[in-house]
JSON list of C-alpha atoms in Angstrom, two decimals:
[
{"chain": "A", "resi": 24, "resn": "MET", "atom": "CA", "xyz": [1.57, -16.68, -9.79]},
{"chain": "A", "resi": 25, "resn": "PHE", "atom": "CA", "xyz": [0.79, -13.46, -11.98]},
{"chain": "A", "resi": 26, "resn": "GLU", "atom": "CA", "xyz": [-0.30, -15.56, -14.97]},
{"chain": "A", "resi": 27, "resn": "ARG", "atom": "CA", "xyz": [-3.31, -16.42, -12.80]},
{"chain": "A", "resi": 28, "resn": "PHE", "atom": "CA", "xyz": [-4.23, -12.79, -12.20]},
{"chain": "A", "resi": 29, "resn": "THR", "atom": "CA", "xyz": [-7.33, -11.54, -14.00]},
{"chain": "A", "resi": 30, "resn": "LYS", "atom": "CA", "xyz": [-7.38, -8.31, -15.74]},
{"chain": "A", "resi": 31, "resn": "ASP", "atom": "CA", "xyz": [-8.63, -6.35, -12.81]},
{"chain": "A", "resi": 32, "resn": "ALA", "atom": "CA", "xyz": [-6.14, -7.88, -10.43]},
{"chain": "A", "resi": 33, "resn": "ARG", "atom": "CA", "xyz": [-3.25, -6.98, -12.95]},
{"chain": "A", "resi": 34, "resn": "SER", "atom": "CA", "xyz": [-4.58, -3.48, -13.19]},
{"chain": "A", "resi": 35, "resn": "ALA", "atom": "CA", "xyz": [-4.49, -3.25, -9.40]},
{"chain": "A", "resi": 36, "resn": "VAL", "atom": "CA", "xyz": [-0.84, -4.14, -9.28]},
{"chain": "A", "resi": 37, "resn": "VAL", "atom": "CA", "xyz": [0.00, -1.84, -12.21]},
{"chain": "A", "resi": 38, "resn": "ASP", "atom": "CA", "xyz": [-2.00, 1.09, -10.53]},
{"chain": "A", "resi": 39, "resn": "ALA", "atom": "CA", "xyz": [-0.12, 0.28, -7.26]},
{"chain": "A", "resi": 40, "resn": "GLN", "atom": "CA", "xyz": [3.07, 1.00, -8.96]},
{"chain": "A", "resi": 41, "resn": "LEU", "atom": "CA", "xyz": [1.69, 4.33, -10.35]},
{"chain": "A", "resi": 42, "resn": "VAL", "atom": "CA", "xyz": [0.53, 5.23, -6.76]},
{"chain": "A", "resi": 43, "resn": "ALA", "atom": "CA", "xyz": [4.08, 4.49, -5.52]},
{"chain": "A", "resi": 44, "resn": "ARG", "atom": "CA", "xyz": [5.67, 6.63, -8.34]},
{"chain": "A", "resi": 45, "resn": "ALA", "atom": "CA", "xyz": [3.30, 9.48, -7.82]},
{"chain": "A", "resi": 46, "resn": "ALA", "atom": "CA", "xyz": [4.30, 9.51, -4.13]},
{"chain": "A", "resi": 47, "resn": "HIS", "atom": "CA", "xyz": [8.06, 9.15, -4.85]},
{"chain": "A", "resi": 48, "resn": "SER", "atom": "CA", "xyz": [7.92, 5.80, -2.81]},
{"chain": "A", "resi": 49, "resn": "ASP", "atom": "CA", "xyz": [10.86, 3.63, -3.17]},
{"chain": "A", "resi": 50, "resn": "GLN", "atom": "CA", "xyz": [8.85, 0.56, -2.58]},
{"chain": "A", "resi": 51, "resn": "ILE", "atom": "CA", "xyz": [5.30, -0.79, -3.19]},
{"chain": "A", "resi": 52, "resn": "ASP", "atom": "CA", "xyz": [3.51, -1.76, 0.06]},
{"chain": "A", "resi": 53, "resn": "SER", "atom": "CA", "xyz": [0.27, -3.01, 1.06]},
{"chain": "A", "resi": 54, "resn": "ARG", "atom": "CA", "xyz": [-1.11, 0.69, 1.24]},
{"chain": "A", "resi": 55, "resn": "HIS", "atom": "CA", "xyz": [-0.33, 1.24, -2.37]},
{"chain": "A", "resi": 56, "resn": "LEU", "atom": "CA", "xyz": [-2.25, -1.87, -3.26]},
{"chain": "A", "resi": 57, "resn": "LEU", "atom": "CA", "xyz": [-5.17, -0.81, -1.21]},
{"chain": "A", "resi": 58, "resn": "VAL", "atom": "CA", "xyz": [-5.32, 2.62, -2.89]},
{"chain": "A", "resi": 59, "resn": "ALA", "atom": "CA", "xyz": [-5.28, 0.91, -6.30]},
{"chain": "A", "resi": 60, "resn": "LEU", "atom": "CA", "xyz": [-8.06, -1.60, -5.39]},
{"chain": "A", "resi": 61, "resn": "ALA", "atom": "CA", "xyz": [-10.10, 1.17, -3.76]},
{"chain": "A", "resi": 62, "resn": "GLU", "atom": "CA", "xyz": [-9.86, 3.60, -6.84]},
{"chain": "A", "resi": 63, "resn": "CYS", "atom": "CA", "xyz": [-10.80, 0.90, -9.42]},
{"chain": "A", "resi": 64, "resn": "ASP", "atom": "CA", "xyz": [-14.30, -0.16, -10.05]},
{"chain": "A", "resi": 65, "resn": "GLY", "atom": "CA", "xyz": [-14.56, -3.82, -9.20]},
{"chain": "A", "resi": 66, "resn": "PRO", "atom": "CA", "xyz": [-15.24, -6.42, -6.58]},
{"chain": "A", "resi": 67, "resn": "ALA", "atom": "CA", "xyz": [-12.76, -4.91, -4.06]},
{"chain": "A", "resi": 68, "resn": "ARG", "atom": "CA", "xyz": [-14.28, -1.40, -4.25]},
{"chain": "A", "resi": 69, "resn": "THR", "atom": "CA", "xyz": [-17.65, -2.90, -3.98]},
{"chain": "A", "resi": 70, "resn": "ALA", "atom": "CA", "xyz": [-16.77, -4.96, -0.67]},
{"chain": "A", "resi": 71, "resn": "LEU", "atom": "CA", "xyz": [-14.96, -1.91, 0.76]},
{"chain": "A", "resi": 72, "resn": "ALA", "atom": "CA", "xyz": [-18.11, 0.25, 0.25]},
{"chain": "A", "resi": 73, "resn": "GLY", "atom": "CA", "xyz": [-20.34, -2.49, 1.59]},
{"chain": "A", "resi": 74, "resn": "GLY", "atom": "CA", "xyz": [-18.19, -3.00, 4.58]},
{"chain": "A", "resi": 75, "resn": "GLY", "atom": "CA", "xyz": [-19.06, 0.37, 5.94]},
{"chain": "A", "resi": 76, "resn": "THR", "atom": "CA", "xyz": [-15.97, 2.21, 4.39]},
{"chain": "A", "resi": 77, "resn": "ASP", "atom": "CA", "xyz": [-16.16, 5.70, 2.88]},
{"chain": "A", "resi": 78, "resn": "VAL", "atom": "CA", "xyz": [-14.12, 4.74, -0.04]},
{"chain": "A", "resi": 79, "resn": "ALA", "atom": "CA", "xyz": [-12.89, 8.31, -0.94]},
{"chain": "A", "resi": 80, "resn": "GLU", "atom": "CA", "xyz": [-11.93, 8.84, 2.71]},
{"chain": "A", "resi": 81, "resn": "LEU", "atom": "CA", "xyz": [-10.20, 5.65, 2.80]},
{"chain": "A", "resi": 82, "resn": "VAL", "atom": "CA", "xyz": [-8.28, 6.65, -0.29]},
{"chain": "A", "resi": 83, "resn": "ALA", "atom": "CA", "xyz": [-7.36, 10.00, 1.18]},
{"chain": "A", "resi": 84, "resn": "ARG", "atom": "CA", "xyz": [-6.19, 8.55, 4.30]},
{"chain": "A", "resi": 85, "resn": "ALA", "atom": "CA", "xyz": [-3.98, 5.93, 2.58]},
{"chain": "A", "resi": 86, "resn": "ARG", "atom": "CA", "xyz": [-2.50, 8.56, 0.24]},
{"chain": "A", "resi": 87, "resn": "THR", "atom": "CA", "xyz": [-1.71, 10.87, 3.40]},
{"chain": "A", "resi": 88, "resn": "ASN", "atom": "CA", "xyz": [-0.19, 7.88, 5.18]},
{"chain": "A", "resi": 89, "resn": "ILE", "atom": "CA", "xyz": [1.93, 7.15, 2.14]},
{"chain": "A", "resi": 90, "resn": "GLU", "atom": "CA", "xyz": [2.94, 10.73, 1.66]},
{"chain": "A", "resi": 91, "resn": "ALA", "atom": "CA", "xyz": [4.13, 10.96, 5.34]},
{"chain": "A", "resi": 92, "resn": "GLY", "atom": "CA", "xyz": [6.53, 8.08, 4.64]},
{"chain": "A", "resi": 93, "resn": "ASP", "atom": "CA", "xyz": [8.58, 6.58, 7.31]},
{"chain": "A", "resi": 94, "resn": "ALA", "atom": "CA", "xyz": [9.98, 9.17, 9.40]},
{"chain": "A", "resi": 95, "resn": "LEU", "atom": "CA", "xyz": [13.52, 9.03, 10.65]},
{"chain": "A", "resi": 96, "resn": "ASP", "atom": "CA", "xyz": [13.63, 8.33, 14.41]},
{"chain": "A", "resi": 97, "resn": "PRO", "atom": "CA", "xyz": [15.57, 11.11, 16.21]},
{"chain": "A", "resi": 98, "resn": "ALA", "atom": "CA", "xyz": [15.87, 9.11, 19.45]},
{"chain": "A", "resi": 99, "resn": "ALA", "atom": "CA", "xyz": [17.48, 6.18, 17.60]},
{"chain": "A", "resi": 100, "resn": "LEU", "atom": "CA", "xyz": [19.69, 8.46, 15.59]},
{"chain": "A", "resi": 101, "resn": "ALA", "atom": "CA", "xyz": [20.59, 10.29, 18.87]},
{"chain": "A", "resi": 102, "resn": "ALA", "atom": "CA", "xyz": [21.58, 6.84, 20.37]},
{"chain": "A", "resi": 103, "resn": "VAL", "atom": "CA", "xyz": [24.39, 6.59, 17.81]},
{"chain": "A", "resi": 104, "resn": "GLY", "atom": "CA", "xyz": [25.53, 10.23, 18.22]},
{"chain": "A", "resi": 105, "resn": "ILE", "atom": "CA", "xyz": [23.54, 11.76, 15.29]},
{"chain": "A", "resi": 106, "resn": "ASP", "atom": "CA", "xyz": [21.58, 14.92, 16.05]},
{"chain": "A", "resi": 107, "resn": "LEU", "atom": "CA", "xyz": [18.89, 15.04, 13.42]},
{"chain": "A", "resi": 108, "resn": "ASP", "atom": "CA", "xyz": [17.67, 18.59, 13.98]},
{"chain": "A", "resi": 109, "resn": "GLU", "atom": "CA", "xyz": [21.40, 19.80, 13.64]},
{"chain": "A", "resi": 110, "resn": "VAL", "atom": "CA", "xyz": [21.89, 17.80, 10.54]},
{"chain": "A", "resi": 111, "resn": "THR", "atom": "CA", "xyz": [18.60, 19.20, 9.05]},
{"chain": "A", "resi": 112, "resn": "ARG", "atom": "CA", "xyz": [19.57, 22.79, 10.07]},
{"chain": "A", "resi": 113, "resn": "ARG", "atom": "CA", "xyz": [23.09, 22.60, 8.48]},
{"chain": "A", "resi": 114, "resn": "THR", "atom": "CA", "xyz": [21.87, 21.09, 5.36]},
{"chain": "A", "resi": 115, "resn": "GLU", "atom": "CA", "xyz": [18.90, 23.72, 4.81]},
{"chain": "A", "resi": 116, "resn": "GLU", "atom": "CA", "xyz": [21.42, 26.43, 5.78]},
{"chain": "A", "resi": 117, "resn": "THR", "atom": "CA", "xyz": [23.62, 25.19, 3.00]},
{"chain": "A", "resi": 118, "resn": "PHE", "atom": "CA", "xyz": [21.09, 24.07, 0.44]},
{"chain": "A", "resi": 119, "resn": "GLY", "atom": "CA", "xyz": [17.93, 25.71, 1.31]},
{"chain": "A", "resi": 120, "resn": "GLU", "atom": "CA", "xyz": [14.78, 24.83, 3.03]},
{"chain": "A", "resi": 121, "resn": "GLY", "atom": "CA", "xyz": [13.45, 21.18, 2.50]},
{"chain": "A", "resi": 122, "resn": "ALA", "atom": "CA", "xyz": [16.74, 20.24, 0.78]},
{"chain": "A", "resi": 123, "resn": "LEU", "atom": "CA", "xyz": [16.69, 16.60, 2.54]},
{"chain": "A", "resi": 124, "resn": "THR", "atom": "CA", "xyz": [13.16, 16.08, 1.40]},
{"chain": "A", "resi": 125, "resn": "ARG", "atom": "CA", "xyz": [13.73, 17.12, -2.22]},
{"chain": "A", "resi": 126, "resn": "ALA", "atom": "CA", "xyz": [17.15, 14.98, -2.38]},
{"chain": "A", "resi": 127, "resn": "GLY", "atom": "CA", "xyz": [15.14, 12.04, -1.23]},
{"chain": "A", "resi": 128, "resn": "ARG", "atom": "CA", "xyz": [12.48, 12.45, -3.81]},
{"chain": "A", "resi": 129, "resn": "ILE", "atom": "CA", "xyz": [14.86, 13.02, -6.56]},
{"chain": "A", "resi": 130, "resn": "LEU", "atom": "CA", "xyz": [16.85, 9.92, -5.83]},
{"chain": "A", "resi": 131, "resn": "ARG", "atom": "CA", "xyz": [13.73, 7.60, -5.50]},
{"chain": "A", "resi": 132, "resn": "GLY", "atom": "CA", "xyz": [12.24, 9.08, -8.57]},
{"chain": "A", "resi": 133, "resn": "ARG", "atom": "CA", "xyz": [15.19, 7.78, -10.69]},
{"chain": "A", "resi": 134, "resn": "ARG", "atom": "CA", "xyz": [14.58, 4.17, -10.09]},
{"chain": "A", "resi": 135, "resn": "LYS", "atom": "CA", "xyz": [13.07, 2.34, -12.99]},
{"chain": "A", "resi": 136, "resn": "HIS", "atom": "CA", "xyz": [11.84, -0.79, -11.01]},
{"chain": "A", "resi": 137, "resn": "ILE", "atom": "CA", "xyz": [9.95, -0.31, -7.75]},
{"chain": "A", "resi": 138, "resn": "PRO", "atom": "CA", "xyz": [10.16, -3.71, -5.59]},
{"chain": "A", "resi": 139, "resn": "PHE", "atom": "CA", "xyz": [7.43, -4.82, -3.43]},
{"chain": "A", "resi": 140, "resn": "THR", "atom": "CA", "xyz": [7.91, -4.72, 0.46]},
{"chain": "A", "resi": 141, "resn": "ALA", "atom": "CA", "xyz": [7.62, -7.81, 2.48]},
{"chain": "A", "resi": 142, "resn": "ASP", "atom": "CA", "xyz": [4.06, -6.92, 3.64]},
{"chain": "A", "resi": 143, "resn": "ALA", "atom": "CA", "xyz": [3.04, -6.48, -0.08]},
{"chain": "A", "resi": 144, "resn": "LYS", "atom": "CA", "xyz": [4.54, -9.83, -0.99]},
{"chain": "A", "resi": 145, "resn": "LYS", "atom": "CA", "xyz": [2.70, -11.51, 1.97]},
{"chain": "A", "resi": 146, "resn": "SER", "atom": "CA", "xyz": [-0.59, -9.82, 0.90]},
{"chain": "A", "resi": 147, "resn": "LEU", "atom": "CA", "xyz": [-0.09, -11.14, -2.72]},
{"chain": "A", "resi": 148, "resn": "GLU", "atom": "CA", "xyz": [0.62, -14.61, -1.44]},
{"chain": "A", "resi": 149, "resn": "LEU", "atom": "CA", "xyz": [-2.36, -14.72, 0.80]},
{"chain": "A", "resi": 150, "resn": "ALA", "atom": "CA", "xyz": [-4.45, -13.57, -2.14]},
{"chain": "A", "resi": 151, "resn": "LEU", "atom": "CA", "xyz": [-3.27, -16.78, -3.86]},
{"chain": "A", "resi": 152, "resn": "ARG", "atom": "CA", "xyz": [-4.19, -18.98, -0.81]},
{"chain": "A", "resi": 153, "resn": "GLU", "atom": "CA", "xyz": [-7.49, -17.14, -0.62]},
{"chain": "A", "resi": 154, "resn": "ALA", "atom": "CA", "xyz": [-8.33, -17.97, -4.19]},
{"chain": "A", "resi": 155, "resn": "ILE", "atom": "CA", "xyz": [-7.43, -21.63, -3.87]},
{"chain": "A", "resi": 156, "resn": "ARG", "atom": "CA", "xyz": [-9.47, -21.71, -0.61]},
{"chain": "A", "resi": 157, "resn": "LEU", "atom": "CA", "xyz": [-12.37, -20.51, -2.51]},
{"chain": "A", "resi": 158, "resn": "GLY", "atom": "CA", "xyz": [-11.93, -22.93, -5.49]},
{"chain": "A", "resi": 159, "resn": "SER", "atom": "CA", "xyz": [-11.00, -20.27, -8.01]},
{"chain": "A", "resi": 160, "resn": "LYS", "atom": "CA", "xyz": [-8.43, -20.87, -10.72]},
{"chain": "A", "resi": 161, "resn": "GLU", "atom": "CA", "xyz": [-7.96, -17.17, -11.21]},
{"chain": "A", "resi": 162, "resn": "ILE", "atom": "CA", "xyz": [-6.97, -14.42, -8.79]},
{"chain": "A", "resi": 163, "resn": "HIS", "atom": "CA", "xyz": [-9.04, -11.28, -9.04]},
{"chain": "A", "resi": 164, "resn": "GLY", "atom": "CA", "xyz": [-9.20, -7.94, -7.09]},
{"chain": "A", "resi": 165, "resn": "GLY", "atom": "CA", "xyz": [-11.49, -9.37, -4.46]},
{"chain": "A", "resi": 166, "resn": "HIS", "atom": "CA", "xyz": [-8.81, -12.14, -3.74]},
{"chain": "A", "resi": 167, "resn": "LEU", "atom": "CA", "xyz": [-6.24, -9.28, -3.48]},
{"chain": "A", "resi": 168, "resn": "LEU", "atom": "CA", "xyz": [-8.30, -7.49, -0.95]},
{"chain": "A", "resi": 169, "resn": "LEU", "atom": "CA", "xyz": [-8.75, -10.60, 1.03]},
{"chain": "A", "resi": 170, "resn": "GLY", "atom": "CA", "xyz": [-4.92, -11.07, 1.19]},
{"chain": "A", "resi": 171, "resn": "LEU", "atom": "CA", "xyz": [-4.68, -7.38, 2.36]},
{"chain": "A", "resi": 172, "resn": "THR", "atom": "CA", "xyz": [-7.26, -7.97, 5.25]},
{"chain": "A", "resi": 173, "resn": "ARG", "atom": "CA", "xyz": [-5.75, -11.23, 6.27]},
{"chain": "A", "resi": 174, "resn": "ALA", "atom": "CA", "xyz": [-2.36, -10.03, 6.79]},
{"chain": "A", "resi": 175, "resn": "GLU", "atom": "CA", "xyz": [-1.07, -7.76, 9.65]},
{"chain": "A", "resi": 176, "resn": "SER", "atom": "CA", "xyz": [-0.04, -4.80, 7.41]},
{"chain": "A", "resi": 177, "resn": "PRO", "atom": "CA", "xyz": [-0.33, -0.93, 7.03]},
{"chain": "A", "resi": 178, "resn": "ALA", "atom": "CA", "xyz": [-3.25, -1.42, 4.63]},
{"chain": "A", "resi": 179, "resn": "ARG", "atom": "CA", "xyz": [-5.16, -3.56, 7.27]},
{"chain": "A", "resi": 180, "resn": "SER", "atom": "CA", "xyz": [-4.43, -0.80, 9.92]},
{"chain": "A", "resi": 181, "resn": "ILE", "atom": "CA", "xyz": [-5.71, 1.96, 7.61]},
{"chain": "A", "resi": 182, "resn": "LEU", "atom": "CA", "xyz": [-8.93, -0.11, 6.86]},
{"chain": "A", "resi": 183, "resn": "SER", "atom": "CA", "xyz": [-9.53, -0.44, 10.58]},
{"chain": "A", "resi": 184, "resn": "ASP", "atom": "CA", "xyz": [-8.57, 3.21, 11.42]},
{"chain": "A", "resi": 185, "resn": "ALA", "atom": "CA", "xyz": [-11.10, 4.29, 8.54]},
{"chain": "A", "resi": 186, "resn": "GLY", "atom": "CA", "xyz": [-13.89, 2.37, 10.30]},
{"chain": "A", "resi": 187, "resn": "ALA", "atom": "CA", "xyz": [-14.27, -0.55, 8.05]},
{"chain": "A", "resi": 188, "resn": "ASP", "atom": "CA", "xyz": [-15.80, -3.62, 9.32]},
{"chain": "A", "resi": 189, "resn": "VAL", "atom": "CA", "xyz": [-12.96, -5.78, 8.11]},
{"chain": "A", "resi": 190, "resn": "GLU", "atom": "CA", "xyz": [-14.87, -9.17, 8.54]},
{"chain": "A", "resi": 191, "resn": "ARG", "atom": "CA", "xyz": [-17.76, -7.70, 6.61]},
{"chain": "A", "resi": 192, "resn": "VAL", "atom": "CA", "xyz": [-15.39, -6.60, 3.94]},
{"chain": "A", "resi": 193, "resn": "ARG", "atom": "CA", "xyz": [-13.81, -10.03, 3.85]},
{"chain": "A", "resi": 194, "resn": "HIS", "atom": "CA", "xyz": [-17.23, -11.65, 3.61]},
{"chain": "A", "resi": 195, "resn": "LEU", "atom": "CA", "xyz": [-18.17, -9.34, 0.57]},
{"chain": "A", "resi": 196, "resn": "ALA", "atom": "CA", "xyz": [-14.94, -9.80, -1.09]},
{"chain": "A", "resi": 197, "resn": "GLU", "atom": "CA", "xyz": [-15.44, -13.63, -0.81]},
{"chain": "A", "resi": 198, "resn": "GLY", "atom": "CA", "xyz": [-18.54, -12.99, -2.81]},
{"chain": "A", "resi": 199, "resn": "GLY", "atom": "CA", "xyz": [-21.04, -12.80, -0.13]},
{"chain": "A", "resi": 200, "resn": "ASN", "atom": "CA", "xyz": [-24.33, -10.83, -0.78]},
{"chain": "A", "resi": 201, "resn": "GLU", "atom": "CA", "xyz": [-25.18, -7.39, 0.72]},
{"chain": "A", "resi": 202, "resn": "ALA", "atom": "CA", "xyz": [-27.96, -8.96, 2.63]},
{"chain": "A", "resi": 203, "resn": "ALA", "atom": "CA", "xyz": [-25.94, -11.35, 4.76]}
]
């Protein structure tokens, strides 16, 4: 499938990996792809802006969401007899404040290959389907954005939360004009 990606689509995937590395993420998900598409000049960024999105705010919101990570669920841990507050307290008592966070970032930073999450893979698959539906032999950044907007994913949630008119973004990413 990647052989069908245009230069801007390949760049978005590479940039998503850079976003993940910078955030010390251990996987690339749809939010990383959204940031990469929004930060690059191209059809996806144009569609986002035309769809009523403040692109800079969208990027900031997505990066904040990525940085927050997937927090541990204290209630779920308590159900199996683990007191997260006590574990954190003892760890910080022994190793200093923020020791668990630092340890996680160090371990994640050592990985060479960052895999895609299921939602990112689904978005890429949907981008291919969108390209085929639109009669394109190549997959460009607009198709990647279409894949992100079609899938139920963290990226789509961030788009909606940022006030984007997702249907308008889709129309513009498909190549629709501003006047429509």
